[in-house]
XYZ file of C-alpha atoms in Angstrom:
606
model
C 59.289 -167.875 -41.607
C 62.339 -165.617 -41.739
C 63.528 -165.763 -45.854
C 67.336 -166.791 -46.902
C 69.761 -165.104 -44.767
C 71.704 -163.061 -46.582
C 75.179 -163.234 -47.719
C 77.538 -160.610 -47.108
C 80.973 -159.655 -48.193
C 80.993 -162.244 -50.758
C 84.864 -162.139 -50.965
C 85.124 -163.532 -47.870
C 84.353 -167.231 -46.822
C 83.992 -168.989 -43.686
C 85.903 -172.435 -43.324
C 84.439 -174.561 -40.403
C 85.897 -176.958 -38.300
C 84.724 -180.517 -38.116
C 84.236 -179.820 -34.600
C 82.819 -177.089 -32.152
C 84.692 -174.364 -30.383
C 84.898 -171.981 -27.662
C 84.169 -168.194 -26.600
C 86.954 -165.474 -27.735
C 87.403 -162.184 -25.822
C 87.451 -159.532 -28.601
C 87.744 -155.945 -27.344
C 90.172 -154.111 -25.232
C 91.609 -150.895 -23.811
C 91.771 -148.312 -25.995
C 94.954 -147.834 -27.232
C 96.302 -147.403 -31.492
C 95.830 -150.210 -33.336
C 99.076 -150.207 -35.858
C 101.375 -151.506 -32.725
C 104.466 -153.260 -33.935
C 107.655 -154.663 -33.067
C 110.560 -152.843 -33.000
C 111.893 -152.183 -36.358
C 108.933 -153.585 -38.482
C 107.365 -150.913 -40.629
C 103.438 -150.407 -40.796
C 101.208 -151.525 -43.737
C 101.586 -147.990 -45.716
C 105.300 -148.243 -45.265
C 105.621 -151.645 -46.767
C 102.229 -152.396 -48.741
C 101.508 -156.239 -48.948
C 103.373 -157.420 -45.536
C 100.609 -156.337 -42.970
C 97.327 -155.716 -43.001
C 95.069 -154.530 -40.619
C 91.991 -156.300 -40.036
C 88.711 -155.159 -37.862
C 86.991 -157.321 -35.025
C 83.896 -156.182 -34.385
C 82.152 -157.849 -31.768
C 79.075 -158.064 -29.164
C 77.384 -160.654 -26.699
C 74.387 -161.339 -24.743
C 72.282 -159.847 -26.895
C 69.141 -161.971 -25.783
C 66.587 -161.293 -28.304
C 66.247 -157.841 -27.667
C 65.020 -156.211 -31.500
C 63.615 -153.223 -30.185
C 65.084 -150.929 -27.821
C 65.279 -152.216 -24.160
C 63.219 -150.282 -21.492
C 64.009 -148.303 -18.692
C 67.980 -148.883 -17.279
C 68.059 -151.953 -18.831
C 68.087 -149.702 -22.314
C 71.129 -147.190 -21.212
C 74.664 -147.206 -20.767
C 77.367 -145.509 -18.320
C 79.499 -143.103 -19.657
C 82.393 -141.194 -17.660
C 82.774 -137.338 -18.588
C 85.733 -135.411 -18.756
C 84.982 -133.896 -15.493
C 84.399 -137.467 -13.806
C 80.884 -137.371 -13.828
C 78.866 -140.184 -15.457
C 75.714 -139.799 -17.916
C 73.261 -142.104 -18.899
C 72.578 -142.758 -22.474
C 69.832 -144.732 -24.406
C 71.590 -146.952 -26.479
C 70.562 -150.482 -28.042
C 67.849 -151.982 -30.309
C 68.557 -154.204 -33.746
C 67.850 -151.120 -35.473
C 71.093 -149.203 -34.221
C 73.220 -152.290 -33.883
C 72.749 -152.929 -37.673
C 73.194 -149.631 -38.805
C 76.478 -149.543 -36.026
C 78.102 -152.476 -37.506
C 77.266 -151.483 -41.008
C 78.993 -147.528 -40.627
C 81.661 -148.868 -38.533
C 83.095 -151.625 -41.393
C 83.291 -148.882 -44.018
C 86.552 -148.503 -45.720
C 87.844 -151.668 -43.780
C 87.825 -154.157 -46.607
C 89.168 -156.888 -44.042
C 86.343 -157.010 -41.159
C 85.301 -159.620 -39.190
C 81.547 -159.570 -36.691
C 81.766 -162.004 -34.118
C 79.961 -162.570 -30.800
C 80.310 -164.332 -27.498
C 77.366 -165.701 -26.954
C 73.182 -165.811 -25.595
C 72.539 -164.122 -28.687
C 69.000 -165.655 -27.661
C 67.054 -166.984 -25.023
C 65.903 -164.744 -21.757
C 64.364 -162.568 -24.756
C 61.669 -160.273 -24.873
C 58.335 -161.812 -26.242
C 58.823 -160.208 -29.551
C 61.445 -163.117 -30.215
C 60.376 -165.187 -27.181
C 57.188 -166.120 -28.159
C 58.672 -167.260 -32.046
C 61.633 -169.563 -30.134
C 64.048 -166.816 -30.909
C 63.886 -167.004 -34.838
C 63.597 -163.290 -35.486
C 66.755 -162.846 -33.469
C 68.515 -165.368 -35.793
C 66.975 -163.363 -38.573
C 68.215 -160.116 -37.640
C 71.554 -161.636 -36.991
C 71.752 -163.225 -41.061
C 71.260 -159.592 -42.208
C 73.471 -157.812 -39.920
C 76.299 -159.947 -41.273
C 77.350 -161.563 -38.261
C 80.033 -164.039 -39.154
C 80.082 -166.260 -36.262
C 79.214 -166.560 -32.474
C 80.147 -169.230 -29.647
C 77.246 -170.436 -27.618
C 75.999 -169.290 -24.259
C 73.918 -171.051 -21.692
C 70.807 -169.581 -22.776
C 71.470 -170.962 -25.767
C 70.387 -174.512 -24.335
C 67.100 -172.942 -22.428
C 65.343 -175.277 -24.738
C 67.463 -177.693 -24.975
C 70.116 -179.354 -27.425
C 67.834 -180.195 -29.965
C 66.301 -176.785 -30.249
C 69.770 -175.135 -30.512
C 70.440 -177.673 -33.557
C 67.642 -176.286 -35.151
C 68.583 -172.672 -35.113
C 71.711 -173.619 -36.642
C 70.465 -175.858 -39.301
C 66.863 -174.629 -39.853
C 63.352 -176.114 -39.968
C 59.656 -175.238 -38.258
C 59.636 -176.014 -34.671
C 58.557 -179.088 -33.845
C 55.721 -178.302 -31.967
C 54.387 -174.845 -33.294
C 55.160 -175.075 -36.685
C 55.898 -172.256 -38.932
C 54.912 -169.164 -38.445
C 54.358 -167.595 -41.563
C 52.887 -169.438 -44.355
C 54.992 -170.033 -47.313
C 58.447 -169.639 -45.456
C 60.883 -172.053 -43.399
C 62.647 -171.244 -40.907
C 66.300 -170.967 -42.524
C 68.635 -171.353 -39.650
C 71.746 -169.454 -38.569
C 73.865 -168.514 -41.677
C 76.768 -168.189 -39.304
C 78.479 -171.096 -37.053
C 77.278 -171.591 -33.287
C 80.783 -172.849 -32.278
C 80.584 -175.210 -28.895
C 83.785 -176.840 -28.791
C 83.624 -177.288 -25.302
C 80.083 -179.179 -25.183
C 80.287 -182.785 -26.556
C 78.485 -185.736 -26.345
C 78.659 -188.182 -23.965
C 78.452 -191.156 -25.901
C 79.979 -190.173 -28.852
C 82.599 -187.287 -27.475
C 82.144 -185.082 -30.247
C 80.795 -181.384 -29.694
C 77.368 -180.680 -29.968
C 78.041 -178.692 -33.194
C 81.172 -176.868 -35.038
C 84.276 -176.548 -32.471
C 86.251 -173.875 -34.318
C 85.965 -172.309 -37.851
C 88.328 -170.204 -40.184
C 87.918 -166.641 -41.669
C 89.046 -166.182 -45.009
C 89.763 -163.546 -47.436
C 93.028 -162.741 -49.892
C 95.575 -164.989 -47.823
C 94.511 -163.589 -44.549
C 93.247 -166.496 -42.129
C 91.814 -165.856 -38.747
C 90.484 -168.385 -36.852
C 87.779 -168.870 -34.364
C 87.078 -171.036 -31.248
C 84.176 -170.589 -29.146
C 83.085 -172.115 -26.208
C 80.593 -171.303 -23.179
C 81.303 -171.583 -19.548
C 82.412 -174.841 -18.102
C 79.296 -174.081 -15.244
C 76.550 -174.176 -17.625
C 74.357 -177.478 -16.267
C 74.618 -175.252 -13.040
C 72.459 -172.459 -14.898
C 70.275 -174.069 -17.181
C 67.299 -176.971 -16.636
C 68.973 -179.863 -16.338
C 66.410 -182.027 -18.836
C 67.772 -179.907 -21.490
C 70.800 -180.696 -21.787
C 70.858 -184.480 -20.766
C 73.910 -186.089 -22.547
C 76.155 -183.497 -22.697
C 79.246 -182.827 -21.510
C 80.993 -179.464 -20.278
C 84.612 -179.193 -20.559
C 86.951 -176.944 -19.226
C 87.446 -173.281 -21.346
C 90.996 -173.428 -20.942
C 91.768 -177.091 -21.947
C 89.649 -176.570 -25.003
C 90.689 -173.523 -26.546
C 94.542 -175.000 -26.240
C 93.285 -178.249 -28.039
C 91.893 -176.168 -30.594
C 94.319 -173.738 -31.358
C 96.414 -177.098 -32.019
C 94.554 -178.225 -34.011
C 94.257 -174.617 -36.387
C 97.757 -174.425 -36.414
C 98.636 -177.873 -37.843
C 96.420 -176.324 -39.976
C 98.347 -173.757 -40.612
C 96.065 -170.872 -38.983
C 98.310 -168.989 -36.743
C 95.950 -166.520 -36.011
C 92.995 -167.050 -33.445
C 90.459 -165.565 -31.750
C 88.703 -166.986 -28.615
C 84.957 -166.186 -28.638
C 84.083 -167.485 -24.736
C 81.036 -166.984 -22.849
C 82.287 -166.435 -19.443
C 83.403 -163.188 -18.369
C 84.461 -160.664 -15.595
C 83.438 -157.713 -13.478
C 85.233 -154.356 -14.481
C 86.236 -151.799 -11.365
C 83.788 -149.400 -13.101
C 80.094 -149.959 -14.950
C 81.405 -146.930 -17.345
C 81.642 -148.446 -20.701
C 84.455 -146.243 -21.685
C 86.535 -146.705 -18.438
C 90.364 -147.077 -18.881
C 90.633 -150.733 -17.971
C 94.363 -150.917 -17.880
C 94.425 -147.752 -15.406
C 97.077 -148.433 -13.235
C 95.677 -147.427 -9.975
C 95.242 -149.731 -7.033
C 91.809 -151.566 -7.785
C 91.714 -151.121 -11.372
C 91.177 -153.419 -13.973
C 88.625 -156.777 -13.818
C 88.158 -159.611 -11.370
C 86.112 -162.750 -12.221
C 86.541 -166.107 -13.971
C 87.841 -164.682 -17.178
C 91.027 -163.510 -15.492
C 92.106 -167.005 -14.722
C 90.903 -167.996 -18.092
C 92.831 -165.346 -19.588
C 96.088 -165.929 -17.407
C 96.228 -169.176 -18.712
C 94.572 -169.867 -22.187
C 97.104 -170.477 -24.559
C 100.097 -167.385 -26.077
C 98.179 -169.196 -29.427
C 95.599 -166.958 -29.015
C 95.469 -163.533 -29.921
C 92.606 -162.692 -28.403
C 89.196 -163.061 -26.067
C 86.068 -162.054 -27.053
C 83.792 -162.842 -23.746
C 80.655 -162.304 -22.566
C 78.009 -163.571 -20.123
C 78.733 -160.964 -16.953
C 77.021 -158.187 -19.437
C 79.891 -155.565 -18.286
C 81.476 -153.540 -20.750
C 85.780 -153.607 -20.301
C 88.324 -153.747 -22.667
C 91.208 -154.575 -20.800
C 94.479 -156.243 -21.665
C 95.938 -159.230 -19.674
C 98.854 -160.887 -19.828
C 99.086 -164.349 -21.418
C 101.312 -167.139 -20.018
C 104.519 -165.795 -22.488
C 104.007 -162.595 -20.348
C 102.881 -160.474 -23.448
C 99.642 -158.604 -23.362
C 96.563 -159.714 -25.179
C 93.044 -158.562 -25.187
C 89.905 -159.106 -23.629
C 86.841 -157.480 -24.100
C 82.672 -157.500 -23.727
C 80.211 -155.169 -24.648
C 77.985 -155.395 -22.358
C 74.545 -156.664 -23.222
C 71.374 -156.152 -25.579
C 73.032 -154.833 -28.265
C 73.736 -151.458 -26.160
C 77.758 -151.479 -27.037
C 80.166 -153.249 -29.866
C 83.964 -153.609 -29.298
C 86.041 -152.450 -32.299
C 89.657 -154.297 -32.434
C 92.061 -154.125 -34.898
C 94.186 -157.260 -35.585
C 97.433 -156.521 -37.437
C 97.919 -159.463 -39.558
C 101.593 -160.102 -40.621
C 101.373 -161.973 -44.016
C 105.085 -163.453 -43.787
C 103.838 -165.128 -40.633
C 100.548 -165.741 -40.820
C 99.686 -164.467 -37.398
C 98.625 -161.344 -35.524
C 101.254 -158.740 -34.414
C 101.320 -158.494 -30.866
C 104.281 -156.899 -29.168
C 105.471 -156.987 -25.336
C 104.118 -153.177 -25.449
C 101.127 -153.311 -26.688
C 98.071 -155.549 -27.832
C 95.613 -155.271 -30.618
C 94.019 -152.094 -30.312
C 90.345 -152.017 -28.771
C 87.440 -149.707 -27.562
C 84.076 -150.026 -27.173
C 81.174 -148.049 -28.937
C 77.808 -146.912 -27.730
C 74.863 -148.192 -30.108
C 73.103 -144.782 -29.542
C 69.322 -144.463 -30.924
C 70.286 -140.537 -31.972
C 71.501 -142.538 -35.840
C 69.561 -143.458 -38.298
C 67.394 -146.844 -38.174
C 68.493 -149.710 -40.439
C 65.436 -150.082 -42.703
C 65.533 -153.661 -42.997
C 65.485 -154.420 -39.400
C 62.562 -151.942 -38.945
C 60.640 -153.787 -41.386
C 61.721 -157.122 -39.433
C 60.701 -155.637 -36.108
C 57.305 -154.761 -37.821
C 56.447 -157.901 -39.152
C 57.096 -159.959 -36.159
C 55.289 -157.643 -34.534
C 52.305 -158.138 -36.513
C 52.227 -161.674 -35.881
C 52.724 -161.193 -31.932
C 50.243 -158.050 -31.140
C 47.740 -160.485 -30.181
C 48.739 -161.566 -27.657
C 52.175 -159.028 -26.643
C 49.188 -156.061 -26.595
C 47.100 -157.162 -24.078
C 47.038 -154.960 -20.903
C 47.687 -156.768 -17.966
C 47.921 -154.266 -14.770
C 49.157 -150.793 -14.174
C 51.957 -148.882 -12.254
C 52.447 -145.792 -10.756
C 56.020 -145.443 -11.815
C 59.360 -147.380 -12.424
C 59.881 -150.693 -10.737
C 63.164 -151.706 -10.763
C 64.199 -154.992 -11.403
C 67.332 -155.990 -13.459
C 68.689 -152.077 -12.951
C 68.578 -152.083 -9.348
C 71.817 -151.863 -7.596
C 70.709 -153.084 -4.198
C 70.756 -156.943 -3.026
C 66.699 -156.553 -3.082
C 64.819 -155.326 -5.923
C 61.467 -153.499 -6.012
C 60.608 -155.763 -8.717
C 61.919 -158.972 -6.875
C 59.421 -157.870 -4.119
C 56.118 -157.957 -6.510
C 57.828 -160.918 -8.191
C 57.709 -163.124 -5.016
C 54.652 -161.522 -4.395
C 53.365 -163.011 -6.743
C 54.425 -166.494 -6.514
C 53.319 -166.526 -2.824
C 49.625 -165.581 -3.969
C 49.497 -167.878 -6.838
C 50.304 -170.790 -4.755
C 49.362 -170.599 -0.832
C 45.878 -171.822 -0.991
C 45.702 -175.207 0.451
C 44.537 -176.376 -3.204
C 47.287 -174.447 -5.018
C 50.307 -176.104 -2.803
C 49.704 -174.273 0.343
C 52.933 -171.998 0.445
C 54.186 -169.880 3.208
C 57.174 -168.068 1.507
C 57.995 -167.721 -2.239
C 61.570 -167.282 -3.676
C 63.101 -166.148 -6.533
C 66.602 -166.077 -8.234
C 67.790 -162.378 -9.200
C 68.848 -163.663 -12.888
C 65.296 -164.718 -13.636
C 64.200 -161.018 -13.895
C 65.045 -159.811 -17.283
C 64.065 -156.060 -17.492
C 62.700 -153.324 -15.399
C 58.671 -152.641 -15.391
C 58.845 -149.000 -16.922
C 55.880 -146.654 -16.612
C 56.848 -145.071 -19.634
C 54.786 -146.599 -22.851
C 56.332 -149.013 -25.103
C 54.009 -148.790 -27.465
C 50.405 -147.387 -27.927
C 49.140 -148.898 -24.703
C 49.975 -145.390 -22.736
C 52.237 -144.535 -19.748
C 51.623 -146.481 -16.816
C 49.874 -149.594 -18.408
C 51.474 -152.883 -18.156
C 51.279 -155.312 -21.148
C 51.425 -159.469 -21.688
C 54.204 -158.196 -23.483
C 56.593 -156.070 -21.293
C 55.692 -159.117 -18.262
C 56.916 -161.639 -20.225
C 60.337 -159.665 -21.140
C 60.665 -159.491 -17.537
C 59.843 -162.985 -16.830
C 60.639 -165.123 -20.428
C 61.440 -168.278 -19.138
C 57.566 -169.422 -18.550
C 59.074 -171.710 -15.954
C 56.551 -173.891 -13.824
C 56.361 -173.148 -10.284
C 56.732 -175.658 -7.581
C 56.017 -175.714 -4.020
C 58.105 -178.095 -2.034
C 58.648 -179.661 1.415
C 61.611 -177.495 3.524
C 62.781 -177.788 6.811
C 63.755 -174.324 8.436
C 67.698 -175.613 8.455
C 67.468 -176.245 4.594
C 65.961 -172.541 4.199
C 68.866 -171.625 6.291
C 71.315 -173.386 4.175
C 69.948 -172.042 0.997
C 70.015 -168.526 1.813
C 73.827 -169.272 3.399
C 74.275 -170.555 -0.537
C 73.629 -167.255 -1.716
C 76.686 -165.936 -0.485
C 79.089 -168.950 -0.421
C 80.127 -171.461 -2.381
C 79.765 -171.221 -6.040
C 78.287 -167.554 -4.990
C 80.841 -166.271 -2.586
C 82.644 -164.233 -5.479
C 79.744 -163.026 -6.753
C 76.681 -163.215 -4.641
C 73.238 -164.403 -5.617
C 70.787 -163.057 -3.815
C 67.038 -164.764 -4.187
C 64.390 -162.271 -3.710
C 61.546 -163.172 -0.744
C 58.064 -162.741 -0.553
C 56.616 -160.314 2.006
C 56.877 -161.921 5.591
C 60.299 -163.002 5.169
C 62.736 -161.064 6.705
C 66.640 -160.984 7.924
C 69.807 -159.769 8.185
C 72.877 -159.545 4.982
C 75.953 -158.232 7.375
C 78.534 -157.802 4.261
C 81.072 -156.732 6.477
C 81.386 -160.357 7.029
C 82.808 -163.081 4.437
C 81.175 -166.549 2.941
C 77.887 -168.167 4.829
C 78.514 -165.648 8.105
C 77.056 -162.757 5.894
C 73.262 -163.893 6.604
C 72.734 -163.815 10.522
C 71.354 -166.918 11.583
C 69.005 -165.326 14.674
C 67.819 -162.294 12.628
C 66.003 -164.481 9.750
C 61.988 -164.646 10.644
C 58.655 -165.538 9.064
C 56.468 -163.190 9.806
C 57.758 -162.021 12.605
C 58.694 -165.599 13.965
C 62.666 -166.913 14.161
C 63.167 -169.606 11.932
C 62.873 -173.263 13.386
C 65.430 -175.414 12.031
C 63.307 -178.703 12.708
C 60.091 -177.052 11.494
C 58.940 -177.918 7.783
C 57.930 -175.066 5.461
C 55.865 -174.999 1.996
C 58.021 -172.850 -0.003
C 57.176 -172.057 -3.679
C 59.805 -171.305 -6.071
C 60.208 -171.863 -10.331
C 61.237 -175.143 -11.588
C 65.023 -173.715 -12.371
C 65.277 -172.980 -8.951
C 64.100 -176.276 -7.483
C 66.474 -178.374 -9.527
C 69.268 -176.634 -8.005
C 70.139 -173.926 -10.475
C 72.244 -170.817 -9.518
C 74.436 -172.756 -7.069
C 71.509 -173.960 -4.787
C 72.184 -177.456 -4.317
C 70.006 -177.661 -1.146
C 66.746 -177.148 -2.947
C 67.474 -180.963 -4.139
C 66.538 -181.836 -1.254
C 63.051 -180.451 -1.238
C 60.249 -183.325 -0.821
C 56.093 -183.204 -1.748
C 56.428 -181.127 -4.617
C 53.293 -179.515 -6.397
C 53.287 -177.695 -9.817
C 51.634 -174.843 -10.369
C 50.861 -172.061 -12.882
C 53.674 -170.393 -14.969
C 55.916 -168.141 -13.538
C 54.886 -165.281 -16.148
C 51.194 -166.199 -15.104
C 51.298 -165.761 -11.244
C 52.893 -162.375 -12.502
C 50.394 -160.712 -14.937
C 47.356 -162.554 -12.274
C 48.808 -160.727 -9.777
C 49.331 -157.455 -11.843
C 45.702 -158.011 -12.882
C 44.482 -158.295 -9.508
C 46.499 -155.675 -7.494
C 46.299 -152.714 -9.645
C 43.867 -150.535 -11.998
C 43.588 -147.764 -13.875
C 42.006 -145.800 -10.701
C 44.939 -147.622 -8.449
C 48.236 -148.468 -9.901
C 50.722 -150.692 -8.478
C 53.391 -148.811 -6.340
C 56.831 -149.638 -6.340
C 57.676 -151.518 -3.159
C 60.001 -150.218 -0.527
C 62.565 -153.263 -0.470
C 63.342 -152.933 2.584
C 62.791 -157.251 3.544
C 66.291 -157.929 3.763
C 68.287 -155.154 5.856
C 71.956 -154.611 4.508
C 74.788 -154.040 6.733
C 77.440 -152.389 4.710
């Protein structure tokens, strides 16, 4: 088991709330940080009455220690000349030794994050329940986080574990000699109570201090979260709204006497550029970020300095007004560790609270974690051990590919890797024995990573491991095959692009015989053509019943599909990351790798 977290900055303490709290946006455009109101004087003019203190911040990290692979492990970044470049970035390593150069000389800084610091993770922390990411995180120094919805991917009583420590329940310890420690930071939740009792889940808020300065933090995940996560997990809990909360909250701090707040929310937006260092607050037509957080933002309470989010993994820093009119931050760093958002908060110690004038807001930019620095030494000797422990089974070759099979990085409605995902499914579960399916489908957010031919480790290029399938695929949900008629197919793939999904679309990813038309020239459930969608070859019926196979997630509705409630004669089959690696197995060799599909199932009209 992972040994004591460490304690860092001893000067500094962390006051929690007695209960739990919501997600703060923490990083925005990229502006000076000493802003102040007319007539004040900055911190070297008038030592003692302001002092400038750094945010650092990052979300959605999802267990990812080591480096990601392929797109998934790179970031945008816009040239001088307007071109973009790719760069590597991400991995524990580098975040570490990011966080660690970055506070130097800044003797009042602050790490926060936004949430899904785990879950969805790779199988280095996947296959230990996500305690070497809470590891890492106790030696980076993180301070605090709000939850995420991957946080409850196994359930409420597994998150109260990684906060408070102790083997899991049904594997044990993994190391002998050592318990599992916990989180030595706060998963805030203010917005997730109980239904019987009404009290949140775990801490609500809690309260930075060092040398007078108070800062306080309320983090909360989406209000949407039972629509995204099994629903058996998270059986007696309630979501409330982000808004409502953080305002309750920042109440309750300031009868405290803690005028200065940062929302840490896991919810976020989708920037009018996927270039991390893109001027946000750009005012041409276009610019800027659309998305939930904009409406949270508009109308969270002038308490709040400001939002740290997450969940969207897009990197902005942006500034939006709050309801006063005055501009306040918001900012994510995209995801896996690949960026952190540096903000300075210019604490006023006459008032308490953080300077923010009708000009300007705290100052904040986002920085690459590029692999070019050197590694933190502790992490690489966390990454090692773990590994250790999960080479077993993470080694074990499980198929081969010709090249690059994008999944998560592609930037069409239809992946490559979607295609051999559904495949997959299909072949695992059409025999008459194994639920006799005719179609397999599967939710885009269910595929991690991309399969990259490139070697991750020692296995060489072009050789798929247990490993690198279960990144991909870390849920290990249980695939069903259920009763359909050819209306309720219709109506699900109409739910794609409507309803909860009409502002941002979720497209499912079909097995091979499945075919039809996406016009998105069109707006909510007219985008799929009704006479173009076909099973192999044949127009839907709408009275006919189809076996369709699909994960567990899926079948209870997740992702905004209600209509898959409605499925009847279900079977369970194998794991999802099983019909994968069988199907890797059994469709490729040495001799004959796997080729990268051509996507071309669903045809786009643009």
């Amino acid at each position: 088991m992972p040994s004591t977290p460490q304690r860092r900055r001893p000067a500094s303490r962390l006051t929690v709330g007695l209960t739990a709290g919501a997600a703060v946006l923490a990083a925005a455009i990229g502006v000076t940080a000493t802003a102040l109101p007319a007539g004040a004087q900055s911190a070297h003019q008038r030592p003692g009455r302001t002092v400038d203190v750094q945010l650092l911040s990052f979300n959605d990290f999802h267990g990812n220690l080591e480096p990601p692979q392929g797109s998934s492990g790179t970031v945008e970044e816009l040239q001088p000349d307007g071109t973009k470049k790719s760069v590597p970035a991400g991995g524990v390593e580098y975040l570490a030794q990011s966080l660690r150069t970055a506070r130097k000389g800044h003797p009042y800084s602050i790490t926060a994050a936004a949430g899904d610091l785990v879950g969805a993770s790779p199988l280095l922390s996947g296959l230990f329940h996500d305690e070497p990411t809470v590891e890492a995180m106790n030696k980076l120094g993180l301070d605090v986080t709000s939850v995420g919805n991957h946080e409850f991917d196994e359930g409420r009583v597994e998150l109260t574990r990684l906060q408070k420590g102790g083997c899991h329940p049904k594997d044990g310890c993994y190391e002998d000699g050592k318990k599992f420690a916990g989180a030595g930071f706060p998963y805030l939740t203010a917005n997730v109570t109980d239904e019987k009792t009404g009290k949140p889940l775990l801490k609500p808020y809690t309260v930075w201090q060092r040398k007078g300065v108070k800062i306080g933090f309320i983090g909360v995940t989406l209000e949407g979260t039972p629509d995204i996560v099994n629903a058996e997990g998270i059986k007696g809990l309630k979501f409330h709204d982000e808004v409502e909360t953080i305002d309750k909250y920042a109440k309750v701090l300031n009868k405290q006497g803690v005028k200065a707040i940062v929302a840490l929310i896991h919810e976020g937006g989708m920037p009018a550029s996927t270039s991390y260092n893109y001027k946000c607050d750009s005012p041409g037509p276009g610019d800027g970020i659309s998305g939930p957080i904009t409406e949270i933002a508009k109308h969270v309470t002038p308490k709040v300095d400001a939002l740290v989010t997450g969940h969207t993994h897009q990197a902005y820093a942006c500034t939006i007004p709050d309801p006063s009119g005055r501009p306040r931050t918001v900012t994510s760093a995209a995801s896996y560790g690949k960026l952190y958002t540096d903000t300075t908060l210019t604490y006023d110690r006459r008032t308490h609270d953080i300077v923010r004038t009708s000009v300007k807001a705290p100052g904040a930019v986002n920085h690459v974690v590029d692999r070019t620095q050197p590694k933190a030494a502790d992490m690489t000797s966390l990454i090692a051990r773990w590994n250790k422990l999960a080479a077993p089974v993470a080694n074990r070759p499980v198929g081969h590919i010709s090249a690059d099979i994008a999944g998560r990085g592609a930037a069409t409605p239809e992946s490559p890797l979607g295609d051999v995902i559904s495949d997959a499914q299909l072949e695992a579960t059409q025999a008459a024995d194994k639920g006799g399916a005719q179609l397999a489908l599967m939710n885009p957010g269910g595929i991690r990573s991309d399969l990259a031919y490139k070697a991750s480790g020692a296995e060489g290029d072009g050789v798929v491991t247990y490993g690198e399938a279960f990144t991909i695929q870390p849920f290990t949900n249980m695939m069903n095959v259920v009763d359909l008629t050819g209306a309720q197919l219709l109506t699900a793939l109409q739910q794609q692009v409507s309803g909860p999904n009409q502002a941002s679309p979720k497209i499912l990813q079909v097995s091979k015989g499945l075919t039809y038309t996406l016009d998105l020239t069109k707006s909510g459930a007219d985008r799929i053509v009704k006479d173009s969608v076909k099973l192999n070859g044949t127009p839907l019926d709408p009275a006919k019943t189809y076996r369709v196979a699909m994960n567990e997630f899926l079948a209870g509705g997740g992702d905004g599909f209600p209509v898959f409630k409605e499925a009847k004669n279900k079977y369970v089959g194998p794991s999802d990351v099983d019909a994968f690696t069988a199907y890797l197995t059994a469709h490729s060799s040495a001799s004959g790798p796997l080729d990268p599909p051509k996507a071309d199932r669903i045809t786009v009209v643009k």
